N, CA, C and O atoms as a DFTB+ gen file, in Angstrom:
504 C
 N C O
     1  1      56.277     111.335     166.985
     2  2      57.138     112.336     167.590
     3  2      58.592     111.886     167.471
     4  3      58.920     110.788     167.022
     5  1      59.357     112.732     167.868
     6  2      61.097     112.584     167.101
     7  2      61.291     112.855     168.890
     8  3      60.872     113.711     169.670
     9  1      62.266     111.472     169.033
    10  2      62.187     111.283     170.793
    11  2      63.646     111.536     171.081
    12  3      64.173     111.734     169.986
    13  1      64.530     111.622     172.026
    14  2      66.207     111.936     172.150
    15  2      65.621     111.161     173.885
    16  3      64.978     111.722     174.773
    17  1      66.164     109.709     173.839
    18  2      66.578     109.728     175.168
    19  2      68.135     109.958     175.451
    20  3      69.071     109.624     174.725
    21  1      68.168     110.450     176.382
    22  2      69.734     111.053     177.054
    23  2      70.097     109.759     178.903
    24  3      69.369     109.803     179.895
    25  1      71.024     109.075     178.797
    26  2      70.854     108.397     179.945
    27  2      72.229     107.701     180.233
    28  3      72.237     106.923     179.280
    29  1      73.097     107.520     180.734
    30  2      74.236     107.046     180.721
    31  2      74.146     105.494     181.160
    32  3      75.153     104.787     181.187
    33  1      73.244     105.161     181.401
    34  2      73.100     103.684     181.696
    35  2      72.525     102.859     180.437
    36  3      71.389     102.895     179.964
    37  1      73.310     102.330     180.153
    38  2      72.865     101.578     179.179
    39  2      72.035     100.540     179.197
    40  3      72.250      99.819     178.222
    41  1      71.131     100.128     179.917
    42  2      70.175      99.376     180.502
    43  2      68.760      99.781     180.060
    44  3      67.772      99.241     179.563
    45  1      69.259     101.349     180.609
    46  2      67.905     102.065     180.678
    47  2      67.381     102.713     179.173
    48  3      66.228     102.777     178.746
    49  1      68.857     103.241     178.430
    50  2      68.651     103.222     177.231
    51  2      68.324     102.225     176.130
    52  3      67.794     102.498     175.053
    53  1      68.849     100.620     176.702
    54  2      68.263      99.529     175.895
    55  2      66.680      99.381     176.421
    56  3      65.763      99.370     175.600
    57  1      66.477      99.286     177.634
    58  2      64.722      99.229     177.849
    59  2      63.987     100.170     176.891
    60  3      63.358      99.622     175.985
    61  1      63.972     101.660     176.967
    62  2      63.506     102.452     176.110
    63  2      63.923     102.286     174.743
    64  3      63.202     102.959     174.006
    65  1      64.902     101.584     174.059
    66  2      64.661     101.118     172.485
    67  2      63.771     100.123     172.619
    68  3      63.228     100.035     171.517
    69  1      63.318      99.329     173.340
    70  2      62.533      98.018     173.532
    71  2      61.497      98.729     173.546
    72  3      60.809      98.757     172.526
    73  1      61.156      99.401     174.566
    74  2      59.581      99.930     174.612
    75  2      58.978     100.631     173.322
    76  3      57.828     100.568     172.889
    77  1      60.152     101.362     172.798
    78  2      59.656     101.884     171.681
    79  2      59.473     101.669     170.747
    80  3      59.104     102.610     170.044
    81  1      59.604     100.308     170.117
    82  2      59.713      99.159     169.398
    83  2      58.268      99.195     169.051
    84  3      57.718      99.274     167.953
    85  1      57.737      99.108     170.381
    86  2      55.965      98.811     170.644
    87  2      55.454     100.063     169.531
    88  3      54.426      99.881     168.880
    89  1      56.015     100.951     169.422
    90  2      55.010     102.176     168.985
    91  2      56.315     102.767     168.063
    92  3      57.326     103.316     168.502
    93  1      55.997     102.503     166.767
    94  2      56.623     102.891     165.362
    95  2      56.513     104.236     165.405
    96  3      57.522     104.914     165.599
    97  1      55.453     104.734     165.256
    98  2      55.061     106.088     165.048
    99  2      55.828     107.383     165.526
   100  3      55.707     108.557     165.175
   101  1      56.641     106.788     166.425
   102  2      57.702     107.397     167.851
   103  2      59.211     107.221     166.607
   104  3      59.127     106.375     165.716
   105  1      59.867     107.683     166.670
   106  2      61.398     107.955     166.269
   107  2      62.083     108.215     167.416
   108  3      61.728     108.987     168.307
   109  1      63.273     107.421     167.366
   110  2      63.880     106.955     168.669
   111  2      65.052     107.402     168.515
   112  3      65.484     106.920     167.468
   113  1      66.002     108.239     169.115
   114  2      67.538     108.659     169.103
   115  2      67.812     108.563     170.802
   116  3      67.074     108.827     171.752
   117  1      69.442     107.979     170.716
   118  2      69.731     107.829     172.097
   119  2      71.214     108.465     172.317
   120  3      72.175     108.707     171.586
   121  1      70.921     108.604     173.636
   122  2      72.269     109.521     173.599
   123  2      72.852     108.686     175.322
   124  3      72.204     108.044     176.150
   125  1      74.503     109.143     175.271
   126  2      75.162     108.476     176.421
   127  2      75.246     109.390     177.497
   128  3      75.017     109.051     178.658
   129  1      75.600     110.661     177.123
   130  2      75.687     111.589     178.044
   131  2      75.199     112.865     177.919
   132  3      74.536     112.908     176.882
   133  1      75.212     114.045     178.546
   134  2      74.424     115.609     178.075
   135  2      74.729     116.128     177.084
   136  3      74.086     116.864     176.336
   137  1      76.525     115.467     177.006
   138  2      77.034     116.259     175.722
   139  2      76.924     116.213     174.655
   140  3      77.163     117.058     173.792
   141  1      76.396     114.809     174.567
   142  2      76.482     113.759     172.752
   143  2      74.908     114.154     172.954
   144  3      74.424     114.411     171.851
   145  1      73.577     114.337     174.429
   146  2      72.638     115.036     173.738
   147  2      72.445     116.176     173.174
   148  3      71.689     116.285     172.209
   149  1      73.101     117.189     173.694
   150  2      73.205     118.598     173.380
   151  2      73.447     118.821     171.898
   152  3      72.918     119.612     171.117
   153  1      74.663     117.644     171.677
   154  2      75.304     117.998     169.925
   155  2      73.885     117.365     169.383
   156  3      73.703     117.960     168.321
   157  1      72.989     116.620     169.545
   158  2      72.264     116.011     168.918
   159  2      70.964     117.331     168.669
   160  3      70.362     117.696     167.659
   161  1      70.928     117.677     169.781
   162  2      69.583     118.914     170.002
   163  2      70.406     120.052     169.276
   164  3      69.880     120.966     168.640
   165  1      71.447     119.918     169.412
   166  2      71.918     121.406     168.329
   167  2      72.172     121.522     167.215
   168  3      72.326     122.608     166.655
   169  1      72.295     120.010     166.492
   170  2      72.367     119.588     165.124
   171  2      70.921     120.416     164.168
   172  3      69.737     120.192     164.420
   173  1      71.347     121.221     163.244
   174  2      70.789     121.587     163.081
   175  2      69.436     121.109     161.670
   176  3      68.324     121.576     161.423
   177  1      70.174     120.104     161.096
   178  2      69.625     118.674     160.855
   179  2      68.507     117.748     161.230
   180  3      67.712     117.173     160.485
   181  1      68.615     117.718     162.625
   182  2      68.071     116.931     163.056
   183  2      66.320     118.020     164.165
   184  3      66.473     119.227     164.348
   185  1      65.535     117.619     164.472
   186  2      64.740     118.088     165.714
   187  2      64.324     117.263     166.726
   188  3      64.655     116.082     166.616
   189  1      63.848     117.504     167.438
   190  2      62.902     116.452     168.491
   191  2      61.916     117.462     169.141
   192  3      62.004     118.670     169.364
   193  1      60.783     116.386     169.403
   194  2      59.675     117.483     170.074
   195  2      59.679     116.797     171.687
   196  3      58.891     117.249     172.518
   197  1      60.554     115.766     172.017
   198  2      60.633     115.140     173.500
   199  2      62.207     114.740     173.699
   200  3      62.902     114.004     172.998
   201  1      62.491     115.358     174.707
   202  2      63.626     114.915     175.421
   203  2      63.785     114.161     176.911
   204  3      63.701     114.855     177.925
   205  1      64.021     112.706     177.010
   206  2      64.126     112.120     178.181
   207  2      65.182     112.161     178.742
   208  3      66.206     111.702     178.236
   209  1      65.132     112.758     179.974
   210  2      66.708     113.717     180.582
   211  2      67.133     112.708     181.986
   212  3      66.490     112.791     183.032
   213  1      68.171     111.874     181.834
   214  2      68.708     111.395     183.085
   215  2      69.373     112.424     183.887
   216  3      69.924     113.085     183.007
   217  1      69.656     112.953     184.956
   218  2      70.154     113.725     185.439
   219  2      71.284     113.666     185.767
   220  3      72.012     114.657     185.695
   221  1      71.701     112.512     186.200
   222  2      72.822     112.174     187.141
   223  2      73.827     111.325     185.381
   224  3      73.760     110.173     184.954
   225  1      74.597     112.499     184.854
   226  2      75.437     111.908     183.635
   227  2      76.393     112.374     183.655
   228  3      76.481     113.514     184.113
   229  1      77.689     111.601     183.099
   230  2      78.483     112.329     183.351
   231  2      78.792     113.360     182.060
   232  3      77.937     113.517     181.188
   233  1      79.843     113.920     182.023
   234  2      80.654     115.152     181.233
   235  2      78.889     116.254     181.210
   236  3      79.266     117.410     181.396
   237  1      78.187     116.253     181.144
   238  2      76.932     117.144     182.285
   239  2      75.717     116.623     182.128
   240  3      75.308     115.953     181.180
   241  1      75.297     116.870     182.850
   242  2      74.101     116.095     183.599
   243  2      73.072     116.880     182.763
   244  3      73.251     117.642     181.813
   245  1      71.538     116.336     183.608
   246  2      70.656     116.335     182.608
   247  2      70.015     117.946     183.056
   248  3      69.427     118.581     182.181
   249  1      70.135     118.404     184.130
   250  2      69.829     120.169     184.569
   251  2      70.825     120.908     183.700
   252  3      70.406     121.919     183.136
   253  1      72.113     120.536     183.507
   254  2      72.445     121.483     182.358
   255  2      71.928     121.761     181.177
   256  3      71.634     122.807     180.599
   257  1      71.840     120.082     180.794
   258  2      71.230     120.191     179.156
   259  2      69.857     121.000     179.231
   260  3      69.289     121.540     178.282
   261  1      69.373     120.963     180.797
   262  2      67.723     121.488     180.391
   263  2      68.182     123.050     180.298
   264  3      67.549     123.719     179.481
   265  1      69.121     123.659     180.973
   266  2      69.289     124.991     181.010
   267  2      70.205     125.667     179.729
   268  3      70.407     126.866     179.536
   269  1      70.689     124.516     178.925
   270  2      70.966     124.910     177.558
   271  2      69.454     125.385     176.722
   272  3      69.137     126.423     176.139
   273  1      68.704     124.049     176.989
   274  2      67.215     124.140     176.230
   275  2      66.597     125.414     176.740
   276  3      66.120     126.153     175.879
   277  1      66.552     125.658     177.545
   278  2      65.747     127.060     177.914
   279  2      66.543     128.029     177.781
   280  3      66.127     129.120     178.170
   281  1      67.443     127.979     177.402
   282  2      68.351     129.769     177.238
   283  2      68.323     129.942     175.710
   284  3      68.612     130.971     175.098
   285  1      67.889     128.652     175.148
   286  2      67.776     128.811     173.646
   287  2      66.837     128.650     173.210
   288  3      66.143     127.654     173.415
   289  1      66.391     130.119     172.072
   290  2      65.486     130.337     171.680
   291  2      64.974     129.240     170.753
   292  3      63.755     129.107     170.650
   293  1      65.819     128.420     170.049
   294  2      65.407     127.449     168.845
   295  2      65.000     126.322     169.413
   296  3      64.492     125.510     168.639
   297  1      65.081     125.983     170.702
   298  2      65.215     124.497     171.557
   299  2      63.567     124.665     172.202
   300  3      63.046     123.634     172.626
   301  1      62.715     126.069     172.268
   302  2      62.012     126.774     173.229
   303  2      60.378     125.167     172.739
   304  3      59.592     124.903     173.649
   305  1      60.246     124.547     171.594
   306  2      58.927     123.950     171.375
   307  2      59.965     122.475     171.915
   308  3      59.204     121.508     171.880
   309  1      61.262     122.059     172.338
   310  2      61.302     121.153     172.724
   311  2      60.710     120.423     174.239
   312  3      61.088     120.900     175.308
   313  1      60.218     119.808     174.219
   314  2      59.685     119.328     175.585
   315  2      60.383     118.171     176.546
   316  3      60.305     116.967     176.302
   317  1      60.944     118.631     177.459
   318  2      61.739     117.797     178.671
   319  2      61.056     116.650     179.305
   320  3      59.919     116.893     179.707
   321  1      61.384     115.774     179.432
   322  2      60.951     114.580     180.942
   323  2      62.115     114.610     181.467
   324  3      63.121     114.493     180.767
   325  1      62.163     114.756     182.661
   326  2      63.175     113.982     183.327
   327  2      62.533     112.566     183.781
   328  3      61.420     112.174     184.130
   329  1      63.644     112.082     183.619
   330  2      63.799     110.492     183.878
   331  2      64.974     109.751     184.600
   332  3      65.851     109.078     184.058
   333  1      64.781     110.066     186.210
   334  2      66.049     109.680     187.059
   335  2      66.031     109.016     188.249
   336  3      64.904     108.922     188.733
   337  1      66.686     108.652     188.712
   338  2      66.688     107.904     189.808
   339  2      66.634     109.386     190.891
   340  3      65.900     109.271     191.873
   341  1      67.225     110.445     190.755
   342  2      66.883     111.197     191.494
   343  2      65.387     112.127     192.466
   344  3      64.515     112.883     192.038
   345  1      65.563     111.811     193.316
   346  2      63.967     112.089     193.865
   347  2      63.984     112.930     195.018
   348  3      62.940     112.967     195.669
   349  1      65.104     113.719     195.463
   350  2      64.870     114.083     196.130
   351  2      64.524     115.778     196.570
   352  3      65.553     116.441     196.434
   353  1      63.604     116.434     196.948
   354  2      62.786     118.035     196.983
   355  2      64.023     118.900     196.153
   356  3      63.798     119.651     195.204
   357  1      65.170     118.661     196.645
   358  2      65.987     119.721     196.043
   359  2      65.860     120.107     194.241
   360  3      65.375     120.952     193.490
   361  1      66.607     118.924     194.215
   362  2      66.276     117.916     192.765
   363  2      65.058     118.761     192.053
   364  3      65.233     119.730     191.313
   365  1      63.734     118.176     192.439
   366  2      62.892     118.382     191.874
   367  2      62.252     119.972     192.256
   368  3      61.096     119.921     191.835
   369  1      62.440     121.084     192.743
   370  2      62.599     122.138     192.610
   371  2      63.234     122.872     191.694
   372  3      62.765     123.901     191.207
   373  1      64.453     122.327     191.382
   374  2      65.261     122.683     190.155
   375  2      64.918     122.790     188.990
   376  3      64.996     123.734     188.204
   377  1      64.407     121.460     188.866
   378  2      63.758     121.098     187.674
   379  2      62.718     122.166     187.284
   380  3      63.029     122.960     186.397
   381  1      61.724     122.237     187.770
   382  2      60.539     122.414     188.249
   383  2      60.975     124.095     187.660
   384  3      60.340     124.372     186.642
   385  1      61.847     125.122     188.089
   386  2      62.588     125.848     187.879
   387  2      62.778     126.259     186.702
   388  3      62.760     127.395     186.229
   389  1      62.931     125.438     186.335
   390  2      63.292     125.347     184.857
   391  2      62.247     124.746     183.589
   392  3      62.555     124.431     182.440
   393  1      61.284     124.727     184.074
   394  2      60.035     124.794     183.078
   395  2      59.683     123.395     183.155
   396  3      58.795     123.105     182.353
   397  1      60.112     122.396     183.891
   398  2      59.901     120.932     183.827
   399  2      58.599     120.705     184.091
   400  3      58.401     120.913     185.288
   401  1      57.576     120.359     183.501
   402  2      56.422     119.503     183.926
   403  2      56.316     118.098     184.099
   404  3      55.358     117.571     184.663
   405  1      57.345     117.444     183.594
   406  2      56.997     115.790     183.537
   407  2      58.125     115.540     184.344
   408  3      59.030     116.276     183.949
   409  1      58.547     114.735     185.439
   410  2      59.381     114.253     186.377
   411  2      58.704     112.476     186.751
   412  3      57.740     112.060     187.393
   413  1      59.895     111.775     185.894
   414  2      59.138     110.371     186.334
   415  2      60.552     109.877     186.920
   416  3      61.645     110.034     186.374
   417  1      60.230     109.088     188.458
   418  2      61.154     108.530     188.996
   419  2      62.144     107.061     188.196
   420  3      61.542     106.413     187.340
   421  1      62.802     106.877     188.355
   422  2      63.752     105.797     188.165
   423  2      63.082     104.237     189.370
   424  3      62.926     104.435     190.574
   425  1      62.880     103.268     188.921
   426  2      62.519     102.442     187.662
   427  2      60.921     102.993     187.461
   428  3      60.027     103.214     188.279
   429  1      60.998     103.119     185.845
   430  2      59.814     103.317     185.571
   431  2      59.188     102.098     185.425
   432  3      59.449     100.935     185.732
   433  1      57.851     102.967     184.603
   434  2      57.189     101.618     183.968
   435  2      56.571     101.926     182.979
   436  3      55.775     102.865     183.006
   437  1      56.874     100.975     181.537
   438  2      55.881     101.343     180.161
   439  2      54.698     102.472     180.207
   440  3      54.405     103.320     179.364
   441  1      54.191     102.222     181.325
   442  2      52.495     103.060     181.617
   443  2      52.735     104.467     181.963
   444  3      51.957     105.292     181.485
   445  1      53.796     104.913     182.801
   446  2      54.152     106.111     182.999
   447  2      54.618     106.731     181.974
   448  3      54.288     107.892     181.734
   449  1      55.777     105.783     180.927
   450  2      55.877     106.718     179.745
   451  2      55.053     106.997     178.692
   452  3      54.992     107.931     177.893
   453  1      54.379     105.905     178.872
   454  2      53.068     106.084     177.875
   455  2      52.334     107.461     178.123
   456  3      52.174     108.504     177.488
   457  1      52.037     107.058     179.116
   458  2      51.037     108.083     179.999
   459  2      51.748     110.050     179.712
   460  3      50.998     111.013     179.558
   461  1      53.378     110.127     179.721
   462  2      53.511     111.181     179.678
   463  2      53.615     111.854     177.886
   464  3      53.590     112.945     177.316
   465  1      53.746     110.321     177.533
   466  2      53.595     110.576     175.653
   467  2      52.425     111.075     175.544
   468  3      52.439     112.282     175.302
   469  1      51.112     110.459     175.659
   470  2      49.783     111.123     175.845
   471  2      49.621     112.500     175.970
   472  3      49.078     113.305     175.213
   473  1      50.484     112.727     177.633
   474  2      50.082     114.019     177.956
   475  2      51.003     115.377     176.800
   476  3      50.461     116.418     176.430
   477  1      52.006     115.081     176.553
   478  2      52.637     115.862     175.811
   479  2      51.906     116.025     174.538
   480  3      51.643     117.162     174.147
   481  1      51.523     114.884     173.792
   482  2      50.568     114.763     172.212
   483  2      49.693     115.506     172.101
   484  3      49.401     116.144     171.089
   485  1      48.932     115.519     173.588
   486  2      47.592     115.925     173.619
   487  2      47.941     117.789     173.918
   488  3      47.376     118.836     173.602
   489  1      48.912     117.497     174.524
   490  2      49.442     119.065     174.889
   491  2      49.172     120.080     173.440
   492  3      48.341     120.972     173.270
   493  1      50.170     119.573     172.567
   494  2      50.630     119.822     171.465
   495  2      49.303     120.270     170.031
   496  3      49.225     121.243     169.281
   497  1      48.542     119.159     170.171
   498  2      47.401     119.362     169.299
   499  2      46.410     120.045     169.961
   500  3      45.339     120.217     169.380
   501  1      46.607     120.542     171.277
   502  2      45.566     121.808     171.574
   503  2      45.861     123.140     171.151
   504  3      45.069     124.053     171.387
């Protein structure tokens, strides 16, 4: 799968090049903020079938970029995670709102992303 993490912490974006290291098969693009993801998801060049969405970014956060992805028809087979330190009902209503099925809290762990790679793969080939 062709992956776009989006995350302004650079920590979190070096862990996820590490993890993904583990599993070749995965194509890895990273982004700093919503905006440098957005140009990346709108490149018309490029695709992804998973987007890992920090929320809390600056120049816009990761609920915008998702509400770019859903107002656009070409973005419609891309698939969202959020991935944030944010946890709280509001938050995740929003999301949720907006077509989100995968919401994994901030610090993850290898097994959760694994686990939502699975669920998306398996999504996909049904």
């Amino acid at each position: 799968m062709n992956i776009l993490i989006a995350d302004d912490e650079a920590r979190y974006r070096v862990m996820m090049g590490h993890l993904f290291e583990k599993w070749p098969e995965h194509q890895l693009t990273l982004a700093e903020d919503g905006n440098e993801a957005w140009t990346l998801l709108d490149d018309p060049k490029r695709w992804f079938d998973v987007v890992f969405l920090d929320l809390n970014m600056p120049k816009s956060g990761g609920l915008d970029v998702l509400r770019r992805l859903r107002e656009s028809p070409l973005h419609k087979s891309v698939e969202p995670v959020i991935c944030t330190a944010s946890n709280d009902r509001e938050t995740i209503k929003q999301a949720i709102a907006l077509g989100v099925r995968h919401y994994i809290v901030k610090p993850w762990t290898e097994a959760q992303i694994a686990d939502k790679l699975r669920q998306i793969a398996a999504k996909r080939a049904a």
